[in-house]
mmCIF file of C-alpha atoms in Angstrom:
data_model
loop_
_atom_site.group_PDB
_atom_site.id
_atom_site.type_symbol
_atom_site.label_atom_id
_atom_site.label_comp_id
_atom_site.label_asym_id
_atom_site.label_seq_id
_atom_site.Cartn_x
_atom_site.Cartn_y
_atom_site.Cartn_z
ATOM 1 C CA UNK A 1 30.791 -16.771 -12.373
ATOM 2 C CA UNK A 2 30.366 -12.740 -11.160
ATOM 3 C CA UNK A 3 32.588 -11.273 -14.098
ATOM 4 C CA UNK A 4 31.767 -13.844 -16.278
ATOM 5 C CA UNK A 5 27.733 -13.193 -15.753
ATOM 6 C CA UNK A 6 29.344 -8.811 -15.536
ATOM 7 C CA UNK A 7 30.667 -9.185 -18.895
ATOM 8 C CA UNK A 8 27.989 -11.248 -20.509
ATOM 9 C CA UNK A 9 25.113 -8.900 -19.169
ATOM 10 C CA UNK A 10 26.824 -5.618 -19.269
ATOM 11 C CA UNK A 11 24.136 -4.528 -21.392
ATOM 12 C CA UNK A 12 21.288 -4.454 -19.147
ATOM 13 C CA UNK A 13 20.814 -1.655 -16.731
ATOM 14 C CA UNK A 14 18.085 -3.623 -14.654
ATOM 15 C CA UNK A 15 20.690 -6.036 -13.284
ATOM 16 C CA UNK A 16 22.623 -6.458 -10.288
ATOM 17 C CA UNK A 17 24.662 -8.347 -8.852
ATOM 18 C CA UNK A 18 25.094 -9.118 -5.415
ATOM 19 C CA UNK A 19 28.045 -11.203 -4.522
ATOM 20 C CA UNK A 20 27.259 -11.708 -0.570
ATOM 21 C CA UNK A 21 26.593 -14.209 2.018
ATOM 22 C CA UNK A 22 22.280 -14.073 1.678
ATOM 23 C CA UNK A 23 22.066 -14.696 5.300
ATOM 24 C CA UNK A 24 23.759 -12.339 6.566
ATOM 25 C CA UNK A 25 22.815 -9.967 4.146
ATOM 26 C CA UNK A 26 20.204 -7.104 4.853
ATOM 27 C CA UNK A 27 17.982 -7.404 2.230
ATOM 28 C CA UNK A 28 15.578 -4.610 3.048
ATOM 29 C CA UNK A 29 18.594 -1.923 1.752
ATOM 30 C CA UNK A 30 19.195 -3.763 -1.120
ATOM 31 C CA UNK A 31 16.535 -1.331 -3.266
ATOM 32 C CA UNK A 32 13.555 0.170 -2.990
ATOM 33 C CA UNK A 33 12.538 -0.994 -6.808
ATOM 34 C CA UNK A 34 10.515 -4.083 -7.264
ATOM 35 C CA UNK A 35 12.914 -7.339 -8.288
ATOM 36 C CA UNK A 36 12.569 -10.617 -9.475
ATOM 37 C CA UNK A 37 15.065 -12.931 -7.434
ATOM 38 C CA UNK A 38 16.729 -16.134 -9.267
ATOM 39 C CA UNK A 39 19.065 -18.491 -7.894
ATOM 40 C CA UNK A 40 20.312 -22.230 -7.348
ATOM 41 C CA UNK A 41 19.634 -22.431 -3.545
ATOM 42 C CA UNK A 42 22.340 -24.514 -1.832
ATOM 43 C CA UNK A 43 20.237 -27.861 -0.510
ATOM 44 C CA UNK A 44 21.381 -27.804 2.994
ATOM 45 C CA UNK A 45 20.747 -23.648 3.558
ATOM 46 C CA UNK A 46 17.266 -23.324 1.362
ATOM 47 C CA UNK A 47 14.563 -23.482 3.950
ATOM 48 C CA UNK A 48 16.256 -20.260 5.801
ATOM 49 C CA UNK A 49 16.761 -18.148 2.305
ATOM 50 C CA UNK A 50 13.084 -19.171 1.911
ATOM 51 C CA UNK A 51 12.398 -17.665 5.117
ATOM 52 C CA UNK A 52 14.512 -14.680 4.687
ATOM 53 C CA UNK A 53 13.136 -13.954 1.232
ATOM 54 C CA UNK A 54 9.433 -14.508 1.933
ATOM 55 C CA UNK A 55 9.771 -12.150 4.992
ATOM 56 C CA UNK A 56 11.536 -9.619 3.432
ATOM 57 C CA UNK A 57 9.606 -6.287 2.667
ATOM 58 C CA UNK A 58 11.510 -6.338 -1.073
ATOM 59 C CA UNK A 59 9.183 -5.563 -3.575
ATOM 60 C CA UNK A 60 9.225 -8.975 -4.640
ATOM 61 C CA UNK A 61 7.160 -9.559 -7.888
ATOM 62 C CA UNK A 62 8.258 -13.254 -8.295
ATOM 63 C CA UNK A 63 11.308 -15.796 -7.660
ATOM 64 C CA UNK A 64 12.263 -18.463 -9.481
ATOM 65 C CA UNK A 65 14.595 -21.586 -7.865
ATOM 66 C CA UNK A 66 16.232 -24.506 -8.524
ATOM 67 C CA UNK A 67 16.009 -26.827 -5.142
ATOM 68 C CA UNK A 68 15.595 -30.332 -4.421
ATOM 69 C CA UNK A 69 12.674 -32.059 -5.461
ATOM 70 C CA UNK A 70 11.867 -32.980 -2.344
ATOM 71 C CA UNK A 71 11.663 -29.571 -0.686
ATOM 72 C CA UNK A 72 9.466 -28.382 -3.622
ATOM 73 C CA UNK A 73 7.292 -30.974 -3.183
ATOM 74 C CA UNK A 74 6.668 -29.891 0.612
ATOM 75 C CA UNK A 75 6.357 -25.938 -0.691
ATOM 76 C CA UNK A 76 3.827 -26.997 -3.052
ATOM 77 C CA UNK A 77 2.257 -29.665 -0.980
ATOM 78 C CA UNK A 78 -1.823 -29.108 0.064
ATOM 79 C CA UNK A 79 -2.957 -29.582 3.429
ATOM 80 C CA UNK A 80 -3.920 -33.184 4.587
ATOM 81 C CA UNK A 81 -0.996 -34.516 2.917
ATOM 82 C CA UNK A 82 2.279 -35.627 4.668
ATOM 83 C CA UNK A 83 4.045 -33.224 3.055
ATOM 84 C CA UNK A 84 2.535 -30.624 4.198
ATOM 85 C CA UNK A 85 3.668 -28.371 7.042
ATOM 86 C CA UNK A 86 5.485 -25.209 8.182
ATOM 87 C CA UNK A 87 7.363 -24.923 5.262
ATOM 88 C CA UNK A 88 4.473 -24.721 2.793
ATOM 89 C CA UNK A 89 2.584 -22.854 4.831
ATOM 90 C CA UNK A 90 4.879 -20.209 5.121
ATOM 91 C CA UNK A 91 5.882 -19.728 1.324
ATOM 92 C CA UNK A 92 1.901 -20.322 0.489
ATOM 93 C CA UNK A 93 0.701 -17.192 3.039
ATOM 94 C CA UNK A 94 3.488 -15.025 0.564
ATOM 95 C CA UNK A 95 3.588 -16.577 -2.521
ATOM 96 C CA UNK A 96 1.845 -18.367 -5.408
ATOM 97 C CA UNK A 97 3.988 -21.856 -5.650
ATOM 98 C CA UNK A 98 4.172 -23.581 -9.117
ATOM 99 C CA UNK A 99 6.688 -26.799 -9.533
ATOM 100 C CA UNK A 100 7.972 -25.778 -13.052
ATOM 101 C CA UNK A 101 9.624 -28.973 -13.847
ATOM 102 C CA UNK A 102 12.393 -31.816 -12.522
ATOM 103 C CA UNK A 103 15.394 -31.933 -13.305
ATOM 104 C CA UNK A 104 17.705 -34.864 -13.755
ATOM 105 C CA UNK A 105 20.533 -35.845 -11.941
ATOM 106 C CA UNK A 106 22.154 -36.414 -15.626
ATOM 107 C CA UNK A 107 22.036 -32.922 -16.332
ATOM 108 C CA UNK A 108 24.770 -31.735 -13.427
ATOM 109 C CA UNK A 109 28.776 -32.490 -13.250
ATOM 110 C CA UNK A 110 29.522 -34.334 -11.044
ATOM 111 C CA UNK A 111 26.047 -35.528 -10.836
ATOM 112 C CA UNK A 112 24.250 -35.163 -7.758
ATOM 113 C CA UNK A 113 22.434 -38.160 -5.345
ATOM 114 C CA UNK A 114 19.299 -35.962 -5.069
ATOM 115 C CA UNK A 115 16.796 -35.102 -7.678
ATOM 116 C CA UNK A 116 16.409 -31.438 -8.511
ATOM 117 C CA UNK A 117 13.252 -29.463 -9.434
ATOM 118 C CA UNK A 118 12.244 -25.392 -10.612
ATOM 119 C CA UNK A 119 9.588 -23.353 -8.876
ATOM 120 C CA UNK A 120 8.127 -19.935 -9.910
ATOM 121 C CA UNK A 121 6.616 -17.964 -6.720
ATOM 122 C CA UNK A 122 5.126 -15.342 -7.390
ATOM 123 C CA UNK A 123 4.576 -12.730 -4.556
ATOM 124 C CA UNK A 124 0.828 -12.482 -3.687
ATOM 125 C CA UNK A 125 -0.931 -9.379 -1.490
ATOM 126 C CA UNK A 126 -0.238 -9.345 1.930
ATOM 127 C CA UNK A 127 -2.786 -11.501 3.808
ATOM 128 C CA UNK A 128 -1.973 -10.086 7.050
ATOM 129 C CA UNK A 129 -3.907 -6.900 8.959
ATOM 130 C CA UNK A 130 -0.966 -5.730 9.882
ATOM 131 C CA UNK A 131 3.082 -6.221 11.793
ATOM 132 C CA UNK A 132 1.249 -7.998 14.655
ATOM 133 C CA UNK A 133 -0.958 -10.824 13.136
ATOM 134 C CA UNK A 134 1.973 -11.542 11.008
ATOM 135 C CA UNK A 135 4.326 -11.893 13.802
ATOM 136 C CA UNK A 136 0.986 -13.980 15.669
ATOM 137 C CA UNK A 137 1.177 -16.030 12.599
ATOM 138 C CA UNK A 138 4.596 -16.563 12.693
ATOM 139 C CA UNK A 139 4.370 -18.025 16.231
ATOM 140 C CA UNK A 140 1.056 -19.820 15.832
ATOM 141 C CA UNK A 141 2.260 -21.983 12.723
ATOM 142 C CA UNK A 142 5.837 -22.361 14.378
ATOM 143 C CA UNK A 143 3.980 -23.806 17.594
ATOM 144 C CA UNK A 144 1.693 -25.454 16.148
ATOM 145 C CA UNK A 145 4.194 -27.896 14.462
ATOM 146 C CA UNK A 146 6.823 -28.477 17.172
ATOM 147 C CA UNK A 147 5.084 -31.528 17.760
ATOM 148 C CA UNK A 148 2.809 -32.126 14.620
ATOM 149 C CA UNK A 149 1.056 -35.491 15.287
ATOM 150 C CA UNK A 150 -0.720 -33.421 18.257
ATOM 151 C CA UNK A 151 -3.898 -32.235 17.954
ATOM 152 C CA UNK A 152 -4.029 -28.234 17.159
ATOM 153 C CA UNK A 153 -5.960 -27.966 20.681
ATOM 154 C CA UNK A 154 -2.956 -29.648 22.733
ATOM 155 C CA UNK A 155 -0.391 -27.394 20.504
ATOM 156 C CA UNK A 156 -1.987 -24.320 21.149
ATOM 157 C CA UNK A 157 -3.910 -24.657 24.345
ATOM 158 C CA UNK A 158 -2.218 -21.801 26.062
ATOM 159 C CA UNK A 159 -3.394 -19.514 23.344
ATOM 160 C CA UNK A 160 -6.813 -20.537 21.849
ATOM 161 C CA UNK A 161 -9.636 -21.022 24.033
ATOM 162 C CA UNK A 162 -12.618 -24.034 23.501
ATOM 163 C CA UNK A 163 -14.870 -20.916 22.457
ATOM 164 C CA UNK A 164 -12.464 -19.519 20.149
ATOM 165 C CA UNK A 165 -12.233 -22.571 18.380
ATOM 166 C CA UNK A 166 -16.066 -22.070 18.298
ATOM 167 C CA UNK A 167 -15.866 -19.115 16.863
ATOM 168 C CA UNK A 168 -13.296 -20.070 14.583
ATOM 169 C CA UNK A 169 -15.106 -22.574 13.191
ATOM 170 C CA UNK A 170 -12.197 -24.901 13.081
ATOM 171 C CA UNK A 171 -12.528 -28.750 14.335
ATOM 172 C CA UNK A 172 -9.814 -28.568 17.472
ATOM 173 C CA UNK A 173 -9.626 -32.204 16.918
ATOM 174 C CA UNK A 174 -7.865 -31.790 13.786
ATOM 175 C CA UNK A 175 -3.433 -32.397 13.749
ATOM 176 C CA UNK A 176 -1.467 -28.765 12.143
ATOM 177 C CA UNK A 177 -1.251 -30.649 8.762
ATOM 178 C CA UNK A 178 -4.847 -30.841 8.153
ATOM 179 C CA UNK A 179 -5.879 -26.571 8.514
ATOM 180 C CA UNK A 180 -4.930 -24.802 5.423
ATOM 181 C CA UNK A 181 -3.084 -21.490 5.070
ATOM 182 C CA UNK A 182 -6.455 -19.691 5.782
ATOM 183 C CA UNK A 183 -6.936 -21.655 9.062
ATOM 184 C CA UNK A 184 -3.608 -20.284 10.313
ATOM 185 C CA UNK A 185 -4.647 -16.848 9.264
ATOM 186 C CA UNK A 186 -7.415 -16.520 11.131
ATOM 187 C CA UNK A 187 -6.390 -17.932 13.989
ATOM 188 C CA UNK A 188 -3.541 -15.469 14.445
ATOM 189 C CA UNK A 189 -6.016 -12.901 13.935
ATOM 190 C CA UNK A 190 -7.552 -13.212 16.838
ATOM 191 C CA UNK A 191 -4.596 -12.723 19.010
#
């Protein structure tokens, strides 16, 4: 599709392409200019070009994907629901998630055994203080749900205290999937 997409938007000066492997790409040199990224994420490959992209220090202004329904649904998903994890957390802590519509299994040839779906995220301001609470936050949401029916206390008991969790304000009692983005965020800070 690269020449055909060339010769069709030859036109515009504000596009390029980039015809490379997005994992082993280095995004970071791509530009220095803020972008909007577009794409139909292969199924099997999207949570790590989620990842990549949400970590990136791209200008990102927004990015707009066609995935499975399913992993949508967990990106968009609020907390207390079984949806809800690592996944949403990290995309919510960058971005503003919006499920745009479904798509049909009709609409593809040969058509698909999964259900398809379009989100818009659009970047938001960086929550974090700075390179160290986002690399606590990393770690803290990561440990948090290697084992996610635990309580938050037993998941992070070699790094939060009884009187941080005080401080916090935050029931210890609770499982990962039941703090929201915020909770995560100011846990991390305190490390």
């Amino acid at each position: 599709l690269i020449p055909v997409l060339k010769d069709n938007l030859s036109g515009f000066k504000n596009i390029t392409f980039i015809n490379k492997d997005i994992l082993r790409c280095e995004l970071n040199n791509i530009t220095t200019d803020e972008i909007r990224v577009i794409g139909n994420l292969p199924y099997n490959i999207s949570t790590e070009i989620l990842f990549k992209i949400a970590s990136t220090s791209l200008a990102v202004i927004d990015a707009h994907f066609m995935l499975q329904k399913e992993v949508i649904d967990r990106i968009i998903a609020k907390p207390g629901s079984k949806e809800y994890g690592r996944l949403s957390i990290m995309c919510q802590v960058y971005f503003n998630v919006k499920k745009l519509f479904e798509i049909s299994p009709n609409a593809f040839y040969p058509k698909p055994k999964v259900q398809s779906a379009y989100i818009r995220m659009e970047r938001l301001k960086s929550k974090f203080k700075n390179n160290k609470h986002e690399k606590c936050f990393y770690e803290i949401v990561r440990k948090s749900f290697i084992a996610r029916r635990k309580m938050i206390k037993t998941s992070l008991k070699d790094i939060i205290t009884e009187n941080d969790w005080v401080k916090l304000g935050i029931d210890n009692n609770k499982r990962p999937e039941q703090l929201s983005v915020q909770n995560f965020l100011n846990i991390s800070s305190m490390l």
